[in-house]
């Protein structure tokens, strides 16, 4: 078990192009932390720099308070699970899992016992004599996971490990990874671009953008309280309204002249945002003061199974709203949108 601290990590390949900039990260002992972000944001480079596979230009990496920045990769006792399964095709499942133990000179019968225990944990004990070509993608990834875990690493790094699996297998694998992580109380760093996958298994999440961490927080806080517009857009917020000025602590004048009340905003917010599913679609204007009510016209809808997604033209531009499939609003219908003040968030650039 180990705690990980990354301080001021920076990397540039040519001395000019900054790939990573001032990365600071704390992973507690027994915690699963995810690096979340779009392709090219630096999450895999961060992972590989911490693992020692890429040399950073500056910064320090501590494991249990010990600086390992200059420790050779093979001495760091880290496990790694890659997007590609990276199994040896000429070795059967048991021998693939045993590979790291043999390099550590673990002898029989302890070696076989550890391999069997790990294969049992990932549900593949009955497949120990099969070869990788005889396994499905999900089974191969479980072998890869078992091979990384059997050596009892201080930390386990997973780089987009579920990207090659179909949707059902992704859910099964992420649940297995989380269950094993909690059972072994293992410290893990998990790289993904999939927010639902990330939120389902993580204790904390670092959302990355252009080589920096924009927000590092619990899954719940990032989902409900994104710190920046980039974070909000990346995790599914689609409606953004520019603020001209704050009128008081909760009321904001928008650039189009409307005034919105936003309980979840601060006076220095530069924009307001709300999730599509938090907007109420009404057929008639409510008998209220009209605050946070906006008339609009349905442009078109998309059926999502249990709901409809609407694009609605308003004075604030096109607004995306999602409502249950109990009732469908046809294109051209006039509606009123209600923006609950408690659901409107304030953002800074």
One Martini backbone bead per residue (centre of mass of N, CA, C, O) as a GRO file, in nm:
protein
  349
    1UNK     BB    1   0.100   0.034   0.016
    2UNK     BB    2   0.023   0.381  -0.104
    3UNK     BB    3   0.128   0.712  -0.131
    4UNK     BB    4   0.075   0.991  -0.359
    5UNK     BB    5   0.307   1.256  -0.471
    6UNK     BB    6   0.272   1.543  -0.684
    7UNK     BB    7   0.523   1.801  -0.774
    8UNK     BB    8   0.555   2.019  -1.023
    9UNK     BB    9   0.496   1.888  -1.293
   10UNK     BB   10   0.704   1.894  -1.597
   11UNK     BB   11   0.676   1.905  -1.973
   12UNK     BB   12   0.910   1.916  -2.253
   13UNK     BB   13   1.037   1.822  -2.568
   14UNK     BB   14   1.181   2.121  -2.685
   15UNK     BB   15   1.152   2.369  -2.465
   16UNK     BB   16   0.855   2.491  -2.570
   17UNK     BB   17   0.653   2.262  -2.561
   18UNK     BB   18   0.395   2.223  -2.338
   19UNK     BB   19   0.262   1.935  -2.187
   20UNK     BB   20   0.333   1.995  -1.884
   21UNK     BB   21   0.184   2.199  -1.601
   22UNK     BB   22   0.191   2.194  -1.283
   23UNK     BB   23   0.158   1.906  -1.139
   24UNK     BB   24  -0.081   1.828  -0.878
   25UNK     BB   25  -0.092   1.532  -0.656
   26UNK     BB   26  -0.317   1.335  -0.438
   27UNK     BB   27  -0.285   0.994  -0.318
   28UNK     BB   28  -0.421   0.790  -0.120
   29UNK     BB   29  -0.424   0.529   0.062
   30UNK     BB   30  -0.646   0.323  -0.113
   31UNK     BB   31  -0.694   0.498  -0.372
   32UNK     BB   32  -0.903   0.612  -0.649
   33UNK     BB   33  -0.766   0.786  -0.926
   34UNK     BB   34  -0.861   1.006  -1.189
   35UNK     BB   35  -0.782   1.082  -1.528
   36UNK     BB   36  -0.960   1.341  -1.696
   37UNK     BB   37  -1.000   1.366  -2.059
   38UNK     BB   38  -0.911   1.451  -2.352
   39UNK     BB   39  -0.747   1.418  -2.617
   40UNK     BB   40  -0.428   1.567  -2.545
   41UNK     BB   41  -0.420   1.666  -2.225
   42UNK     BB   42  -0.197   1.458  -2.052
   43UNK     BB   43  -0.272   1.194  -1.892
   44UNK     BB   44  -0.071   0.978  -1.998
   45UNK     BB   45   0.186   1.143  -1.949
   46UNK     BB   46   0.148   1.159  -1.648
   47UNK     BB   47   0.150   0.859  -1.589
   48UNK     BB   48   0.434   0.799  -1.721
   49UNK     BB   49   0.593   0.993  -1.542
   50UNK     BB   50   0.530   0.857  -1.271
   51UNK     BB   51   0.635   0.567  -1.367
   52UNK     BB   52   0.911   0.640  -1.557
   53UNK     BB   53   0.872   0.634  -1.883
   54UNK     BB   54   0.893   0.949  -1.845
   55UNK     BB   55   1.087   1.237  -1.843
   56UNK     BB   56   1.087   1.498  -1.654
   57UNK     BB   57   1.193   1.833  -1.614
   58UNK     BB   58   1.007   1.862  -1.353
   59UNK     BB   59   0.979   1.757  -1.032
   60UNK     BB   60   0.802   1.544  -0.791
   61UNK     BB   61   0.801   1.201  -0.652
   62UNK     BB   62   0.596   1.047  -0.400
   63UNK     BB   63   0.630   0.756  -0.179
   64UNK     BB   64   0.567   0.766   0.133
   65UNK     BB   65   0.767   1.037   0.130
   66UNK     BB   66   0.946   0.929  -0.108
   67UNK     BB   67   1.179   1.012  -0.337
   68UNK     BB   68   1.145   0.873  -0.692
   69UNK     BB   69   1.241   1.044  -0.943
   70UNK     BB   70   1.539   0.867  -0.973
   71UNK     BB   71   1.411   0.601  -0.996
   72UNK     BB   72   1.398   0.324  -1.141
   73UNK     BB   73   1.148   0.158  -1.285
   74UNK     BB   74   1.217  -0.142  -1.172
   75UNK     BB   75   1.213  -0.008  -0.856
   76UNK     BB   76   0.897   0.097  -0.807
   77UNK     BB   77   0.661  -0.106  -0.783
   78UNK     BB   78   0.474  -0.105  -1.045
   79UNK     BB   79   0.171  -0.125  -1.206
   80UNK     BB   80   0.041  -0.216  -1.549
   81UNK     BB   81  -0.243  -0.117  -1.755
   82UNK     BB   82  -0.335  -0.144  -2.078
   83UNK     BB   83  -0.518  -0.107  -2.355
   84UNK     BB   84  -0.339  -0.310  -2.440
   85UNK     BB   85  -0.283  -0.625  -2.321
   86UNK     BB   86   0.015  -0.741  -2.354
   87UNK     BB   87   0.036  -1.038  -2.430
   88UNK     BB   88   0.172  -1.352  -2.453
   89UNK     BB   89   0.102  -1.568  -2.711
   90UNK     BB   90   0.301  -1.824  -2.612
   91UNK     BB   91   0.138  -1.797  -2.345
   92UNK     BB   92  -0.038  -1.884  -2.105
   93UNK     BB   93  -0.219  -1.763  -1.856
   94UNK     BB   94  -0.039  -1.853  -1.619
   95UNK     BB   95   0.234  -1.750  -1.747
   96UNK     BB   96   0.156  -1.457  -1.771
   97UNK     BB   97   0.107  -1.409  -1.465
   98UNK     BB   98   0.403  -1.529  -1.379
   99UNK     BB   99   0.621  -1.344  -1.501
  100UNK     BB  100   0.687  -1.143  -1.263
  101UNK     BB  101   0.759  -1.361  -1.053
  102UNK     BB  102   1.004  -1.477  -1.204
  103UNK     BB  103   1.165  -1.207  -1.199
  104UNK     BB  104   1.150  -1.238  -0.865
  105UNK     BB  105   1.211  -1.543  -0.789
  106UNK     BB  106   0.961  -1.711  -0.760
  107UNK     BB  107   0.874  -2.015  -0.621
  108UNK     BB  108   0.790  -2.314  -0.582
  109UNK     BB  109   0.458  -2.314  -0.479
  110UNK     BB  110   0.399  -2.005  -0.460
  111UNK     BB  111   0.349  -1.928  -0.751
  112UNK     BB  112   0.092  -2.100  -0.807
  113UNK     BB  113  -0.074  -1.983  -0.575
  114UNK     BB  114  -0.081  -1.686  -0.673
  115UNK     BB  115  -0.202  -1.738  -0.951
  116UNK     BB  116  -0.465  -1.876  -0.857
  117UNK     BB  117  -0.569  -1.644  -0.680
  118UNK     BB  118  -0.585  -1.432  -0.909
  119UNK     BB  119  -0.765  -1.589  -1.110
  120UNK     BB  120  -0.999  -1.615  -0.912
  121UNK     BB  121  -1.052  -1.308  -0.875
  122UNK     BB  122  -1.105  -1.281  -1.211
  123UNK     BB  123  -1.249  -1.555  -1.317
  124UNK     BB  124  -0.987  -1.766  -1.452
  125UNK     BB  125  -0.907  -2.053  -1.343
  126UNK     BB  126  -1.031  -2.233  -1.591
  127UNK     BB  127  -0.808  -2.069  -1.805
  128UNK     BB  128  -0.494  -2.130  -1.753
  129UNK     BB  129  -0.437  -2.310  -2.035
  130UNK     BB  130  -0.488  -2.085  -2.208
  131UNK     BB  131  -0.475  -1.873  -2.478
  132UNK     BB  132  -0.522  -1.558  -2.589
  133UNK     BB  133  -0.669  -1.655  -2.864
  134UNK     BB  134  -0.903  -1.803  -2.665
  135UNK     BB  135  -0.995  -1.512  -2.588
  136UNK     BB  136  -1.149  -1.254  -2.494
  137UNK     BB  137  -1.118  -0.927  -2.433
  138UNK     BB  138  -1.205  -0.939  -2.134
  139UNK     BB  139  -1.020  -1.175  -2.055
  140UNK     BB  140  -0.751  -1.043  -2.132
  141UNK     BB  141  -0.779  -0.804  -1.932
  142UNK     BB  142  -0.782  -0.986  -1.678
  143UNK     BB  143  -0.501  -1.097  -1.717
  144UNK     BB  144  -0.357  -0.824  -1.707
  145UNK     BB  145  -0.451  -0.759  -1.421
  146UNK     BB  146  -0.334  -1.009  -1.279
  147UNK     BB  147  -0.036  -0.957  -1.358
  148UNK     BB  148  -0.018  -0.683  -1.197
  149UNK     BB  149  -0.117  -0.793  -0.906
  150UNK     BB  150   0.068  -1.046  -0.825
  151UNK     BB  151   0.324  -0.851  -0.733
  152UNK     BB  152   0.236  -0.636  -0.533
  153UNK     BB  153   0.193  -0.337  -0.577
  154UNK     BB  154   0.193  -0.017  -0.467
  155UNK     BB  155   0.098   0.065  -0.759
  156UNK     BB  156  -0.175   0.117  -0.999
  157UNK     BB  157  -0.182   0.149  -1.352
  158UNK     BB  158  -0.445   0.277  -1.580
  159UNK     BB  159  -0.465   0.285  -1.947
  160UNK     BB  160  -0.740   0.262  -2.094
  161UNK     BB  161  -0.853  -0.050  -2.029
  162UNK     BB  162  -1.168  -0.028  -2.179
  163UNK     BB  163  -1.168   0.073  -2.486
  164UNK     BB  164  -1.191  -0.233  -2.635
  165UNK     BB  165  -1.477  -0.253  -2.520
  166UNK     BB  166  -1.783  -0.308  -2.473
  167UNK     BB  167  -2.031  -0.177  -2.290
  168UNK     BB  168  -2.086  -0.423  -2.104
  169UNK     BB  169  -1.787  -0.489  -2.035
  170UNK     BB  170  -1.712  -0.221  -1.911
  171UNK     BB  171  -1.895  -0.245  -1.666
  172UNK     BB  172  -1.783  -0.514  -1.556
  173UNK     BB  173  -1.483  -0.421  -1.529
  174UNK     BB  174  -1.518  -0.175  -1.345
  175UNK     BB  175  -1.643  -0.337  -1.112
  176UNK     BB  176  -1.401  -0.523  -1.070
  177UNK     BB  177  -1.185  -0.313  -1.014
  178UNK     BB  178  -1.322  -0.189  -0.768
  179UNK     BB  179  -1.347  -0.446  -0.597
  180UNK     BB  180  -1.043  -0.510  -0.587
  181UNK     BB  181  -0.942  -0.242  -0.474
  182UNK     BB  182  -1.107  -0.266  -0.206
  183UNK     BB  183  -1.007  -0.546  -0.113
  184UNK     BB  184  -0.683  -0.458  -0.132
  185UNK     BB  185  -0.627  -0.157  -0.083
  186UNK     BB  186  -0.547  -0.011  -0.354
  187UNK     BB  187  -0.348   0.201  -0.533
  188UNK     BB  188  -0.494   0.410  -0.796
  189UNK     BB  189  -0.438   0.502  -1.148
  190UNK     BB  190  -0.683   0.639  -1.379
  191UNK     BB  191  -0.733   0.642  -1.730
  192UNK     BB  192  -0.980   0.865  -1.893
  193UNK     BB  193  -1.261   0.987  -2.117
  194UNK     BB  194  -1.490   0.862  -1.932
  195UNK     BB  195  -1.714   0.984  -1.711
  196UNK     BB  196  -1.887   0.742  -1.617
  197UNK     BB  197  -1.649   0.558  -1.550
  198UNK     BB  198  -1.510   0.746  -1.352
  199UNK     BB  199  -1.746   0.799  -1.143
  200UNK     BB  200  -1.798   0.491  -1.068
  201UNK     BB  201  -1.478   0.442  -0.929
  202UNK     BB  202  -1.405   0.712  -0.790
  203UNK     BB  203  -1.284   0.919  -0.538
  204UNK     BB  204  -1.107   1.093  -0.740
  205UNK     BB  205  -1.073   1.381  -0.971
  206UNK     BB  206  -0.876   1.476  -1.263
  207UNK     BB  207  -0.917   1.748  -1.467
  208UNK     BB  208  -0.792   1.783  -1.796
  209UNK     BB  209  -0.610   2.069  -1.968
  210UNK     BB  210  -0.345   2.133  -2.139
  211UNK     BB  211  -0.149   2.009  -1.898
  212UNK     BB  212  -0.375   2.056  -1.676
  213UNK     BB  213  -0.544   2.102  -1.368
  214UNK     BB  214  -0.871   2.220  -1.320
  215UNK     BB  215  -0.982   1.970  -1.133
  216UNK     BB  216  -0.978   1.846  -0.783
  217UNK     BB  217  -1.215   1.593  -0.690
  218UNK     BB  218  -1.494   1.472  -0.636
  219UNK     BB  219  -1.730   1.335  -0.825
  220UNK     BB  220  -1.972   1.495  -0.710
  221UNK     BB  221  -1.853   1.783  -0.732
  222UNK     BB  222  -1.795   1.787  -1.033
  223UNK     BB  223  -2.087   1.731  -1.126
  224UNK     BB  224  -2.227   1.975  -0.945
  225UNK     BB  225  -1.930   2.164  -0.924
  226UNK     BB  226  -1.795   2.310  -1.153
  227UNK     BB  227  -1.522   2.535  -1.188
  228UNK     BB  228  -1.535   2.534  -1.507
  229UNK     BB  229  -1.623   2.546  -1.830
  230UNK     BB  230  -1.466   2.302  -1.924
  231UNK     BB  231  -1.570   2.100  -1.718
  232UNK     BB  232  -1.869   2.132  -1.781
  233UNK     BB  233  -1.858   2.046  -2.078
  234UNK     BB  234  -1.725   1.763  -2.036
  235UNK     BB  235  -1.973   1.663  -1.822
  236UNK     BB  236  -2.260   1.789  -1.986
  237UNK     BB  237  -2.280   2.079  -2.020
  238UNK     BB  238  -2.479   2.303  -2.266
  239UNK     BB  239  -2.556   2.569  -2.103
  240UNK     BB  240  -2.454   2.912  -2.179
  241UNK     BB  241  -2.439   3.232  -1.994
  242UNK     BB  242  -2.354   3.546  -2.019
  243UNK     BB  243  -2.217   3.784  -1.800
  244UNK     BB  244  -2.225   4.123  -1.725
  245UNK     BB  245  -2.355   4.133  -1.423
  246UNK     BB  246  -2.392   4.173  -1.085
  247UNK     BB  247  -2.659   4.277  -0.873
  248UNK     BB  248  -2.610   4.046  -0.670
  249UNK     BB  249  -2.554   3.749  -0.517
  250UNK     BB  250  -2.802   3.610  -0.728
  251UNK     BB  251  -2.810   3.835  -0.953
  252UNK     BB  252  -2.809   3.839  -1.325
  253UNK     BB  253  -2.681   3.999  -1.604
  254UNK     BB  254  -2.726   3.946  -1.924
  255UNK     BB  255  -2.631   4.016  -2.247
  256UNK     BB  256  -2.953   4.003  -2.340
  257UNK     BB  257  -3.104   4.135  -2.055
  258UNK     BB  258  -3.144   3.923  -1.867
  259UNK     BB  259  -3.263   3.794  -1.548
  260UNK     BB  260  -3.096   3.583  -1.315
  261UNK     BB  261  -3.134   3.336  -1.072
  262UNK     BB  262  -2.840   3.209  -0.876
  263UNK     BB  263  -2.762   3.013  -0.607
  264UNK     BB  264  -2.478   2.878  -0.746
  265UNK     BB  265  -2.343   3.168  -0.733
  266UNK     BB  266  -2.107   3.418  -0.784
  267UNK     BB  267  -2.032   3.752  -0.833
  268UNK     BB  268  -1.774   3.652  -1.037
  269UNK     BB  269  -1.933   3.538  -1.254
  270UNK     BB  270  -1.919   3.482  -1.618
  271UNK     BB  271  -2.125   3.234  -1.601
  272UNK     BB  272  -2.404   3.028  -1.681
  273UNK     BB  273  -2.536   2.698  -1.583
  274UNK     BB  274  -2.715   2.397  -1.716
  275UNK     BB  275  -2.874   2.117  -1.723
  276UNK     BB  276  -3.099   1.980  -1.935
  277UNK     BB  277  -3.262   1.811  -1.702
  278UNK     BB  278  -3.317   2.096  -1.524
  279UNK     BB  279  -3.523   2.180  -1.731
  280UNK     BB  280  -3.841   2.317  -1.761
  281UNK     BB  281  -4.122   2.226  -1.955
  282UNK     BB  282  -4.378   2.450  -2.071
  283UNK     BB  283  -4.695   2.541  -2.209
  284UNK     BB  284  -4.734   2.756  -1.985
  285UNK     BB  285  -4.735   3.034  -1.815
  286UNK     BB  286  -4.662   3.098  -1.510
  287UNK     BB  287  -4.791   3.207  -1.191
  288UNK     BB  288  -4.553   3.444  -1.181
  289UNK     BB  289  -4.277   3.671  -1.204
  290UNK     BB  290  -4.081   3.539  -1.441
  291UNK     BB  291  -3.848   3.419  -1.314
  292UNK     BB  292  -3.660   3.218  -1.514
  293UNK     BB  293  -3.838   3.276  -1.773
  294UNK     BB  294  -3.857   3.130  -2.114
  295UNK     BB  295  -3.934   3.170  -2.425
  296UNK     BB  296  -4.012   2.926  -2.695
  297UNK     BB  297  -3.904   2.708  -2.976
  298UNK     BB  298  -3.931   2.416  -3.126
  299UNK     BB  299  -3.716   2.256  -3.346
  300UNK     BB  300  -3.619   1.966  -3.215
  301UNK     BB  301  -3.610   1.606  -3.163
  302UNK     BB  302  -3.480   1.337  -2.945
  303UNK     BB  303  -3.485   1.000  -2.893
  304UNK     BB  304  -3.380   0.823  -2.567
  305UNK     BB  305  -3.637   0.650  -2.450
  306UNK     BB  306  -3.688   0.805  -2.148
  307UNK     BB  307  -3.644   1.057  -2.348
  308UNK     BB  308  -3.613   1.400  -2.456
  309UNK     BB  309  -3.435   1.599  -2.689
  310UNK     BB  310  -3.408   1.958  -2.704
  311UNK     BB  311  -3.433   2.227  -2.938
  312UNK     BB  312  -3.452   2.575  -2.830
  313UNK     BB  313  -3.568   2.881  -2.921
  314UNK     BB  314  -3.426   3.187  -2.794
  315UNK     BB  315  -3.306   3.485  -2.667
  316UNK     BB  316  -3.037   3.298  -2.579
  317UNK     BB  317  -3.083   3.091  -2.783
  318UNK     BB  318  -2.995   2.771  -2.791
  319UNK     BB  319  -3.167   2.523  -2.601
  320UNK     BB  320  -3.104   2.246  -2.393
  321UNK     BB  321  -3.353   1.987  -2.336
  322UNK     BB  322  -3.474   1.741  -2.091
  323UNK     BB  323  -3.741   1.498  -2.105
  324UNK     BB  324  -3.974   1.302  -2.067
  325UNK     BB  325  -4.166   1.050  -2.259
  326UNK     BB  326  -4.468   1.123  -2.187
  327UNK     BB  327  -4.404   1.387  -2.363
  328UNK     BB  328  -4.435   1.550  -2.683
  329UNK     BB  329  -4.273   1.814  -2.859
  330UNK     BB  330  -4.322   1.972  -3.136
  331UNK     BB  331  -4.234   2.127  -3.395
  332UNK     BB  332  -4.321   2.477  -3.327
  333UNK     BB  333  -4.370   2.483  -3.036
  334UNK     BB  334  -4.473   2.664  -2.774
  335UNK     BB  335  -4.269   2.752  -2.489
  336UNK     BB  336  -4.156   2.721  -2.144
  337UNK     BB  337  -3.871   2.803  -1.952
  338UNK     BB  338  -3.740   2.664  -1.648
  339UNK     BB  339  -3.484   2.801  -1.422
  340UNK     BB  340  -3.368   2.681  -1.155
  341UNK     BB  341  -3.181   2.842  -0.924
  342UNK     BB  342  -3.047   2.579  -0.785
  343UNK     BB  343  -2.932   2.481  -1.089
  344UNK     BB  344  -2.768   2.732  -1.121
  345UNK     BB  345  -2.443   2.802  -1.229
  346UNK     BB  346  -2.131   2.936  -1.161
  347UNK     BB  347  -1.858   3.063  -1.370
  348UNK     BB  348  -1.527   3.043  -1.465
  349UNK     BB  349  -1.269   3.063  -1.700
   0.00000   0.00000   0.00000
